[in-house]
Amino acid sequence: MKLQPTEIKRLPAGIAIQWNDGYRSEYSQTLLRQKCPCARCDSLRQGKEPLRILPPDDFFEKLKLTDIQLVGRYAIRLIWSDGHRTGIYPFDLLRSLSSPPTNET
Ligand SMILES: [Zn+2]
């Protein structure tokens, strides 16, 4: 069975996903942003940027998830209050953030 969300819900500071195998996941927006899979966040995380522009210390306190958009049938795009919108989160990634990997074939 291909794991797919059946329901995605906004929480006050994150999202909840109901999966088609009955599992329910919750993600804080801080976790989601820290795991943003876009190329820019990825290179920042890996320290590859020669010049790093760091956010203020209260960045995550003030940051808000402003919208969730479906991308085809495989991912969601998260839109953030600071204008960041290039992060596309495949369902596989979301599931792996919430639980140990399953050994399905
Ligand atoms: Zn990003």
PDB file of C-alpha atoms and ligand atoms in Angstrom:
ATOM      1  CA  MET A   1       0.000   0.000   0.000  1.00  0.00           C
ATOM      2  CA  LYS A   2       1.306   3.418  -0.897  1.00  0.00           C
ATOM      3  CA  LEU A   3       1.223   5.673   2.129  1.00  0.00           C
ATOM      4  CA  GLN A   4      -0.861   8.732   1.464  1.00  0.00           C
ATOM      5  CA  PRO A   5      -2.402  11.330   3.725  1.00  0.00           C
ATOM      6  CA  THR A   6      -6.163  11.229   3.829  1.00  0.00           C
ATOM      7  CA  GLU A   7      -6.423  14.452   5.787  1.00  0.00           C
ATOM      8  CA  ILE A   8      -4.066  17.331   6.484  1.00  0.00           C
ATOM      9  CA  LYS A   9      -5.048  19.778   9.166  1.00  0.00           C
ATOM     10  CA  ARG A  10      -3.536  23.036  10.328  1.00  0.00           C
ATOM     11  CA  LEU A  11      -2.750  23.201  14.029  1.00  0.00           C
ATOM     12  CA  PRO A  12      -2.059  26.423  15.953  1.00  0.00           C
ATOM     13  CA  ALA A  13       1.684  25.909  15.471  1.00  0.00           C
ATOM     14  CA  GLY A  14       2.052  23.078  13.002  1.00  0.00           C
ATOM     15  CA  ILE A  15       0.141  20.502  11.039  1.00  0.00           C
ATOM     16  CA  ALA A  16      -1.471  17.132  11.662  1.00  0.00           C
ATOM     17  CA  ILE A  17      -1.631  14.391   9.050  1.00  0.00           C
ATOM     18  CA  GLN A  18      -3.962  11.440   9.050  1.00  0.00           C
ATOM     19  CA  TRP A  19      -2.517   8.613   6.931  1.00  0.00           C
ATOM     20  CA  ASN A  20      -4.329   5.941   4.990  1.00  0.00           C
ATOM     21  CA  ASP A  21      -2.896   3.224   7.223  1.00  0.00           C
ATOM     22  CA  GLY A  22      -4.542   4.750  10.276  1.00  0.00           C
ATOM     23  CA  TYR A  23      -1.397   6.424  11.630  1.00  0.00           C
ATOM     24  CA  ARG A  24      -1.660  10.026  12.744  1.00  0.00           C
ATOM     25  CA  SER A  25       1.322  12.384  12.757  1.00  0.00           C
ATOM     26  CA  GLU A  26       1.766  15.840  14.193  1.00  0.00           C
ATOM     27  CA  TYR A  27       4.571  18.194  13.215  1.00  0.00           C
ATOM     28  CA  SER A  28       5.569  21.452  14.827  1.00  0.00           C
ATOM     29  CA  GLN A  29       6.163  24.246  12.366  1.00  0.00           C
ATOM     30  CA  THR A  30       9.682  24.642  13.773  1.00  0.00           C
ATOM     31  CA  LEU A  31      10.492  21.048  12.849  1.00  0.00           C
ATOM     32  CA  LEU A  32       8.973  21.479   9.408  1.00  0.00           C
ATOM     33  CA  ARG A  33      10.976  24.600   8.715  1.00  0.00           C
ATOM     34  CA  GLN A  34      14.194  23.063  10.034  1.00  0.00           C
ATOM     35  CA  LYS A  35      13.671  20.127   7.695  1.00  0.00           C
ATOM     36  CA  CYS A  36      12.730  22.263   4.699  1.00  0.00           C
ATOM     37  CA  PRO A  37      13.904  20.257   1.689  1.00  0.00           C
ATOM     38  CA  CYS A  38      14.478  23.174  -0.689  1.00  0.00           C
ATOM     39  CA  ALA A  39      17.926  23.674  -2.198  1.00  0.00           C
ATOM     40  CA  ARG A  40      18.588  26.876  -0.267  1.00  0.00           C
ATOM     41  CA  CYS A  41      17.755  25.494   3.169  1.00  0.00           C
ATOM     42  CA  ASP A  42      19.645  22.353   2.327  1.00  0.00           C
ATOM     43  CA  SER A  43      22.846  24.190   1.470  1.00  0.00           C
ATOM     44  CA  LEU A  44      22.473  26.362   4.587  1.00  0.00           C
ATOM     45  CA  ARG A  45      22.134  23.256   6.741  1.00  0.00           C
ATOM     46  CA  GLN A  46      25.223  21.758   5.187  1.00  0.00           C
ATOM     47  CA  GLY A  47      27.214  24.925   5.742  1.00  0.00           C
ATOM     48  CA  LYS A  48      28.024  25.292   2.050  1.00  0.00           C
ATOM     49  CA  GLU A  49      27.122  28.956   1.838  1.00  0.00           C
ATOM     50  CA  PRO A  50      30.206  31.203   1.903  1.00  0.00           C
ATOM     51  CA  LEU A  51      28.151  33.943   3.540  1.00  0.00           C
ATOM     52  CA  ARG A  52      25.421  33.010   5.949  1.00  0.00           C
ATOM     53  CA  ILE A  53      22.650  35.431   6.819  1.00  0.00           C
ATOM     54  CA  LEU A  54      21.286  34.214  10.113  1.00  0.00           C
ATOM     55  CA  PRO A  55      17.754  34.802  11.333  1.00  0.00           C
ATOM     56  CA  PRO A  56      17.154  36.663  14.628  1.00  0.00           C
ATOM     57  CA  ASP A  57      16.956  34.543  17.776  1.00  0.00           C
ATOM     58  CA  ASP A  58      13.185  34.852  17.958  1.00  0.00           C
ATOM     59  CA  PHE A  59      12.775  33.799  14.327  1.00  0.00           C
ATOM     60  CA  PHE A  60      10.974  30.558  15.114  1.00  0.00           C
ATOM     61  CA  GLU A  61       8.757  32.190  17.734  1.00  0.00           C
ATOM     62  CA  LYS A  62       7.484  34.707  15.224  1.00  0.00           C
ATOM     63  CA  LEU A  63       7.426  32.446  12.194  1.00  0.00           C
ATOM     64  CA  LYS A  64       4.019  31.289  11.091  1.00  0.00           C
ATOM     65  CA  LEU A  65       2.905  28.732   8.598  1.00  0.00           C
ATOM     66  CA  THR A  66       0.523  30.681   6.426  1.00  0.00           C
ATOM     67  CA  ASP A  67      -0.620  28.156   3.837  1.00  0.00           C
ATOM     68  CA  ILE A  68      -0.432  24.552   2.690  1.00  0.00           C
ATOM     69  CA  GLN A  69      -0.791  23.695  -0.992  1.00  0.00           C
ATOM     70  CA  LEU A  70      -1.078  20.285  -2.566  1.00  0.00           C
ATOM     71  CA  VAL A  71       1.594  19.516  -5.163  1.00  0.00           C
ATOM     72  CA  GLY A  72       0.223  16.830  -7.448  1.00  0.00           C
ATOM     73  CA  ARG A  73      -0.455  13.662  -5.512  1.00  0.00           C
ATOM     74  CA  TYR A  74       2.897  13.306  -3.872  1.00  0.00           C
ATOM     75  CA  ALA A  75       3.751  16.382  -1.830  1.00  0.00           C
ATOM     76  CA  ILE A  76       2.671  19.564  -0.112  1.00  0.00           C
ATOM     77  CA  ARG A  77       4.175  23.005  -0.418  1.00  0.00           C
ATOM     78  CA  LEU A  78       4.400  25.086   2.754  1.00  0.00           C
ATOM     79  CA  ILE A  79       4.089  28.861   2.611  1.00  0.00           C
ATOM     80  CA  TRP A  80       5.688  30.769   5.485  1.00  0.00           C
ATOM     81  CA  SER A  81       5.096  34.199   6.969  1.00  0.00           C
ATOM     82  CA  ASP A  82       8.639  35.284   6.070  1.00  0.00           C
ATOM     83  CA  GLY A  83       7.882  34.727   2.384  1.00  0.00           C
ATOM     84  CA  HIS A  84       9.667  31.415   2.067  1.00  0.00           C
ATOM     85  CA  ARG A  85       7.711  29.144  -0.294  1.00  0.00           C
ATOM     86  CA  THR A  86      10.134  26.910  -2.139  1.00  0.00           C
ATOM     87  CA  GLY A  87       9.925  23.988   0.268  1.00  0.00           C
ATOM     88  CA  ILE A  88       8.072  21.047  -1.250  1.00  0.00           C
ATOM     89  CA  TYR A  89       7.611  18.209   1.212  1.00  0.00           C
ATOM     90  CA  PRO A  90       7.015  14.819  -0.387  1.00  0.00           C
ATOM     91  CA  PHE A  91       4.706  12.565   1.625  1.00  0.00           C
ATOM     92  CA  ASP A  92       7.556  10.064   2.015  1.00  0.00           C
ATOM     93  CA  LEU A  93       9.642  12.712   3.749  1.00  0.00           C
ATOM     94  CA  LEU A  94       6.777  13.752   6.019  1.00  0.00           C
ATOM     95  CA  ARG A  95       6.141  10.187   7.006  1.00  0.00           C
ATOM     96  CA  SER A  96       9.816   9.579   7.718  1.00  0.00           C
ATOM     97  CA  LEU A  97       9.903  12.635   9.985  1.00  0.00           C
ATOM     98  CA  SER A  98       7.156  11.193  12.140  1.00  0.00           C
ATOM     99  CA  SER A  99       8.012   7.558  12.642  1.00  0.00           C
ATOM    100  CA  PRO A 100      10.756   5.012  12.247  1.00  0.00           C
ATOM    101  CA  PRO A 101      11.042   3.785   8.675  1.00  0.00           C
ATOM    102  CA  THR A 102       8.835   0.847   7.877  1.00  0.00           C
ATOM    103  CA  ASN A 103      10.112  -2.217   6.103  1.00  0.00           C
ATOM    104  CA  GLU A 104       7.512  -2.331   3.416  1.00  0.00           C
ATOM    105  CA  THR A 105       8.350  -3.539  -0.024  1.00  0.00           C
TER     106      THR A 105
HETATM  107 ZN    ZN B   1      13.647  26.060   2.335  1.00  0.00          ZN
END
